[in-house]
mmCIF file of C-alpha atoms in Angstrom:
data_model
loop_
_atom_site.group_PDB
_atom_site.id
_atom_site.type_symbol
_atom_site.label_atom_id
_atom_site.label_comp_id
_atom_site.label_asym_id
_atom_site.label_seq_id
_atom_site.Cartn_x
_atom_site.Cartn_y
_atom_site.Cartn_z
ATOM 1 C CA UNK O 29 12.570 -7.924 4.163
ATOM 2 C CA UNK O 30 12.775 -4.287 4.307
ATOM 3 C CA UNK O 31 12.822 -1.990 7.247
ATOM 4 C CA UNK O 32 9.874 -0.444 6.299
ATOM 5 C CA UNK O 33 7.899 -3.964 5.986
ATOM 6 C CA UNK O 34 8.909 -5.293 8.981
ATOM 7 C CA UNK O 35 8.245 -2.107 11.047
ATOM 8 C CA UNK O 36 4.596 -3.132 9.732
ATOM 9 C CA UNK O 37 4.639 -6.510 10.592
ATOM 10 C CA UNK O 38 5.918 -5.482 14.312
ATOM 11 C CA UNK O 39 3.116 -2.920 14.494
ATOM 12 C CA UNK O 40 0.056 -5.274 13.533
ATOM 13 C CA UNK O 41 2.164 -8.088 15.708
ATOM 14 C CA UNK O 42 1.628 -4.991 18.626
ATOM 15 C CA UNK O 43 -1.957 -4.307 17.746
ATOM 16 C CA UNK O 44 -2.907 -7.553 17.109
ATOM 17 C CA UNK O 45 -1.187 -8.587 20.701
ATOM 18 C CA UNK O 46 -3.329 -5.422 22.223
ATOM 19 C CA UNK O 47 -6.080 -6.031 20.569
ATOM 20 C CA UNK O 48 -6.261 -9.863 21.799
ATOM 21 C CA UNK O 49 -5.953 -8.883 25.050
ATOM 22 C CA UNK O 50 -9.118 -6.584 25.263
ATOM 23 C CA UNK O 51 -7.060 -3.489 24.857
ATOM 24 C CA UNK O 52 -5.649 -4.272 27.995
ATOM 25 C CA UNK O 53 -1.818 -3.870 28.423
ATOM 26 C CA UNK O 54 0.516 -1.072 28.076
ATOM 27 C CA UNK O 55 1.170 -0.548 24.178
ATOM 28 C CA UNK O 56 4.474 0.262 24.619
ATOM 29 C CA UNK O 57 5.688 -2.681 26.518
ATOM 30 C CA UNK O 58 3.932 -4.241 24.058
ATOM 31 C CA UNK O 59 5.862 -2.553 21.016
ATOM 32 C CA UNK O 60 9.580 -3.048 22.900
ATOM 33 C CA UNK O 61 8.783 -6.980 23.337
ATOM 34 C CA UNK O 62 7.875 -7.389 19.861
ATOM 35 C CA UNK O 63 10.896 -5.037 18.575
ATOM 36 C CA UNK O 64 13.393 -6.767 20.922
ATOM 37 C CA UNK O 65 11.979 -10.145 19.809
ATOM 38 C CA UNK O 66 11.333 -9.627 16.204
ATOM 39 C CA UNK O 67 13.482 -6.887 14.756
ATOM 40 C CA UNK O 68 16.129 -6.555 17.618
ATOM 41 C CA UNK O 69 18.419 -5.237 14.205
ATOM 42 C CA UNK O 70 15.746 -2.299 13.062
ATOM 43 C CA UNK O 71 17.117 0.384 13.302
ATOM 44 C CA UNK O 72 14.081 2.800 12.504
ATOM 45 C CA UNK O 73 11.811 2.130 15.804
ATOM 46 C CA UNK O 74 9.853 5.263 15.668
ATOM 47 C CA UNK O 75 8.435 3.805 12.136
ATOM 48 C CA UNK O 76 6.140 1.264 13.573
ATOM 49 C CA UNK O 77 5.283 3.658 16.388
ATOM 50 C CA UNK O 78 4.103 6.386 14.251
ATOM 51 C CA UNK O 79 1.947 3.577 12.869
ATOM 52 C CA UNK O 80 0.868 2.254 16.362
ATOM 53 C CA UNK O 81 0.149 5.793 17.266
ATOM 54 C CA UNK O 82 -1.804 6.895 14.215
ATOM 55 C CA UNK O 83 -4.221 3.563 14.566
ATOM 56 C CA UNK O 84 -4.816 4.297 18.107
ATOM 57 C CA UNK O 85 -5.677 7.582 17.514
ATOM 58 C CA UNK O 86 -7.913 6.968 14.882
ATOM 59 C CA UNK O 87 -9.749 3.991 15.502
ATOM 60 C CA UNK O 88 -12.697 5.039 16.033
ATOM 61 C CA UNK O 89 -12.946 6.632 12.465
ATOM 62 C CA UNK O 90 -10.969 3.564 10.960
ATOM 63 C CA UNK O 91 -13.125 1.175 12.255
ATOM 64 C CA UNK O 92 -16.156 3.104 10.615
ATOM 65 C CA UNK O 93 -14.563 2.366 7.368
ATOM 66 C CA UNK O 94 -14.098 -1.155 8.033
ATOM 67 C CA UNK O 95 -17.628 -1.010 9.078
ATOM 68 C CA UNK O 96 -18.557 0.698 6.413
ATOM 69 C CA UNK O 97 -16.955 -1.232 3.716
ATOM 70 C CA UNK O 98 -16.577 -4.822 4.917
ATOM 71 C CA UNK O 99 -20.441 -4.917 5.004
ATOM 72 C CA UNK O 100 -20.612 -8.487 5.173
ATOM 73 C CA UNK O 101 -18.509 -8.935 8.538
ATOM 74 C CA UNK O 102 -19.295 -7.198 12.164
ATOM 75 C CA UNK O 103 -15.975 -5.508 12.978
ATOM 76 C CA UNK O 104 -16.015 -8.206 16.234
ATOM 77 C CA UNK O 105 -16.441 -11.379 13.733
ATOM 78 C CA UNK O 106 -13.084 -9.985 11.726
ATOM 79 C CA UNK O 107 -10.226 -12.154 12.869
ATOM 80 C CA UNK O 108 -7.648 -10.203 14.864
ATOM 81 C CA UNK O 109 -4.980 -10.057 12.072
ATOM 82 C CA UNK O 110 -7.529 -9.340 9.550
ATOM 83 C CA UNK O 111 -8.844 -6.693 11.487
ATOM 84 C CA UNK O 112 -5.375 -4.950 13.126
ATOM 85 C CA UNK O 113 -4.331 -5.387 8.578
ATOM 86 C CA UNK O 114 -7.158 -3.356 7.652
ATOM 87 C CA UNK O 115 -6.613 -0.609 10.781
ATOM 88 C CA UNK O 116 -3.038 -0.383 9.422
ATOM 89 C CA UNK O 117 -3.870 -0.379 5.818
ATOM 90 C CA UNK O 118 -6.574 2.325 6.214
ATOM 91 C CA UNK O 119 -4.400 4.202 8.584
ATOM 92 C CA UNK O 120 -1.766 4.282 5.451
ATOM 93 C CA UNK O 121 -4.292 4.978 3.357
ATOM 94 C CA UNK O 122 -6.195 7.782 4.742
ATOM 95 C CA UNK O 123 -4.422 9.801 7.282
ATOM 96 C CA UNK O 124 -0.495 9.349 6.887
ATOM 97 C CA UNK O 125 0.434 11.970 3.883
ATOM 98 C CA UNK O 126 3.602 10.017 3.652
ATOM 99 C CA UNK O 127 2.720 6.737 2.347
ATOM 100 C CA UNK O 128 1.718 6.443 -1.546
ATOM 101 C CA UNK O 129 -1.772 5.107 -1.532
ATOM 102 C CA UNK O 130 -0.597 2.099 -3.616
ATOM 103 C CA UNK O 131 1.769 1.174 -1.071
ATOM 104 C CA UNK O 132 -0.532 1.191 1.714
ATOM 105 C CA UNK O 133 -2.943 -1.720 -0.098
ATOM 106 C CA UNK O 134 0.224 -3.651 -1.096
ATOM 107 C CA UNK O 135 1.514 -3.665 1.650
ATOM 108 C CA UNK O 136 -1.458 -5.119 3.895
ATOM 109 C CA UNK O 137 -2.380 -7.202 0.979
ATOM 110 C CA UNK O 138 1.302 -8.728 1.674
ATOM 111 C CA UNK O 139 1.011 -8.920 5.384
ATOM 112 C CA UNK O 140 -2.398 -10.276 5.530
ATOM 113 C CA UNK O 141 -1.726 -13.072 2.913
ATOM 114 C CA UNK O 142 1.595 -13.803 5.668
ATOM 115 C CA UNK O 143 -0.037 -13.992 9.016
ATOM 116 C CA UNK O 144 -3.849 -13.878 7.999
ATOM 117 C CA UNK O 145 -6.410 -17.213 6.358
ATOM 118 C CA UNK O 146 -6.234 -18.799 3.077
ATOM 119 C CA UNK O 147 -8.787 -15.729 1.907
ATOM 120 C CA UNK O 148 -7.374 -12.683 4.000
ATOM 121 C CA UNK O 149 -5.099 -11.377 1.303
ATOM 122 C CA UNK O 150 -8.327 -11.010 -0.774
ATOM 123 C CA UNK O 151 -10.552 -9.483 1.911
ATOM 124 C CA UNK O 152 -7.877 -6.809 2.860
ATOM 125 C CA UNK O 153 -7.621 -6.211 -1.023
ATOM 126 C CA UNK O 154 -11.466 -5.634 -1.330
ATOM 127 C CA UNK O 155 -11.751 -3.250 1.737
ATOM 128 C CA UNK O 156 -8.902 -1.232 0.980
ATOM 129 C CA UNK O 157 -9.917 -1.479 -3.047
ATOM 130 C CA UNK O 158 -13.168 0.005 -2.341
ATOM 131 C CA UNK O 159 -11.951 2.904 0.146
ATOM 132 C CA UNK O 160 -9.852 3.782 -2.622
ATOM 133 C CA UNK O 161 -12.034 3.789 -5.146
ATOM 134 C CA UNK O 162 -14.198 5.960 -3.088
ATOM 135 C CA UNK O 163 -11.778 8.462 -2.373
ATOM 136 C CA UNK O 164 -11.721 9.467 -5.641
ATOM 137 C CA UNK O 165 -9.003 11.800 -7.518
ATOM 138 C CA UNK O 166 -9.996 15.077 -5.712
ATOM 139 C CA UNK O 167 -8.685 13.787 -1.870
ATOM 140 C CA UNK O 168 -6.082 11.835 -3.734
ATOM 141 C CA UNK O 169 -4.807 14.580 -5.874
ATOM 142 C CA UNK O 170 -4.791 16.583 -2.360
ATOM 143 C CA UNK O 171 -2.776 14.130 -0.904
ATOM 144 C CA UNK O 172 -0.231 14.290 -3.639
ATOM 145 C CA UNK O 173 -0.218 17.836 -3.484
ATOM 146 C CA UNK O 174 0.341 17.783 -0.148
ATOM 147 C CA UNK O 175 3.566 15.786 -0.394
ATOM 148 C CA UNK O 176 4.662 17.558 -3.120
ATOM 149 C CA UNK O 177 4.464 20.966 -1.284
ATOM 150 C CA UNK O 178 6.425 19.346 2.014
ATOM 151 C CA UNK O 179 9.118 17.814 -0.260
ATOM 152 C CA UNK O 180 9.523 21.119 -1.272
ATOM 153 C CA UNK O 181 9.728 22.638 2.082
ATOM 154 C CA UNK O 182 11.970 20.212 2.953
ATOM 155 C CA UNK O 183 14.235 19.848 0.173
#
């Protein structure tokens, strides 16, 4: 499993935790459990705390978008993994410049087909399918731009 994956998997194992719990609980004790229990070798912690982070301060606009495009389900009637997949996925996909959209959907596809039902690999896939669809080239192309230009800056 790579790094990157399994900083994933601890952060929806963090959310999903938080989230079970009513939001109740300190997210970072939360985080250092799951690191020390699951991925005691990572060596990249700030990876699924940049994720943590970005959900948490986003939510309100990610769960819009699951809103928004899982029509069929109230965001309360999503199961917790489900739901903390998609937050991740859409995070990825829509506010971290860094991660190739591509790799955002795979990615929750793969962790929600681990940890989530029988169907939740296909229900992450159809969200996140139809956010990106929407997004069309012209925030897409900005994104790669953007990327582009920092790689540059940086390199």
């Amino acid at each position: 499993m790579s790094s990157r994956h399994l900083g994933r998997v601890v952060a929806m194992q963090t959310l999903y935790q938080w989230d079970f719990n009513n939001a109740q609980g300190d997210i970072e004790e939360i985080l250092g459990f799951n690191l020390e229990e699951f991925a005691s070798d990572m060596t990249d912690t700030d990876f699924p705390k940049k994720i943590i982070n970005g959900v948490l301060e986003n939510k309100t606009k990610i769960d819009q978008l699951i809103t928004k495009y899982a029509t069929e389900w109230p965001l309360d009637k999503i199961t917790i993994i489900d739901r903390n997949v998609l937050r991740i996925g859409i995070y990825e996909l829509k506010f971290d410049q860094d991660i190739p959209a591509k790799v955002a959907i795979n990615e929750a596809i793969e962790i929600a087909k681990n940890f989530g039902g029988e169907s939740s690999g296909k229900f992450v896939n159809g969200v996140l399918g139809a956010i990106y669809k929407e997004m069309g080239s012209k925030e897409i192309d900005q994104q790669v731009k953007k990327k582009i230009i920092n790689n540059q800056s940086n390199g």
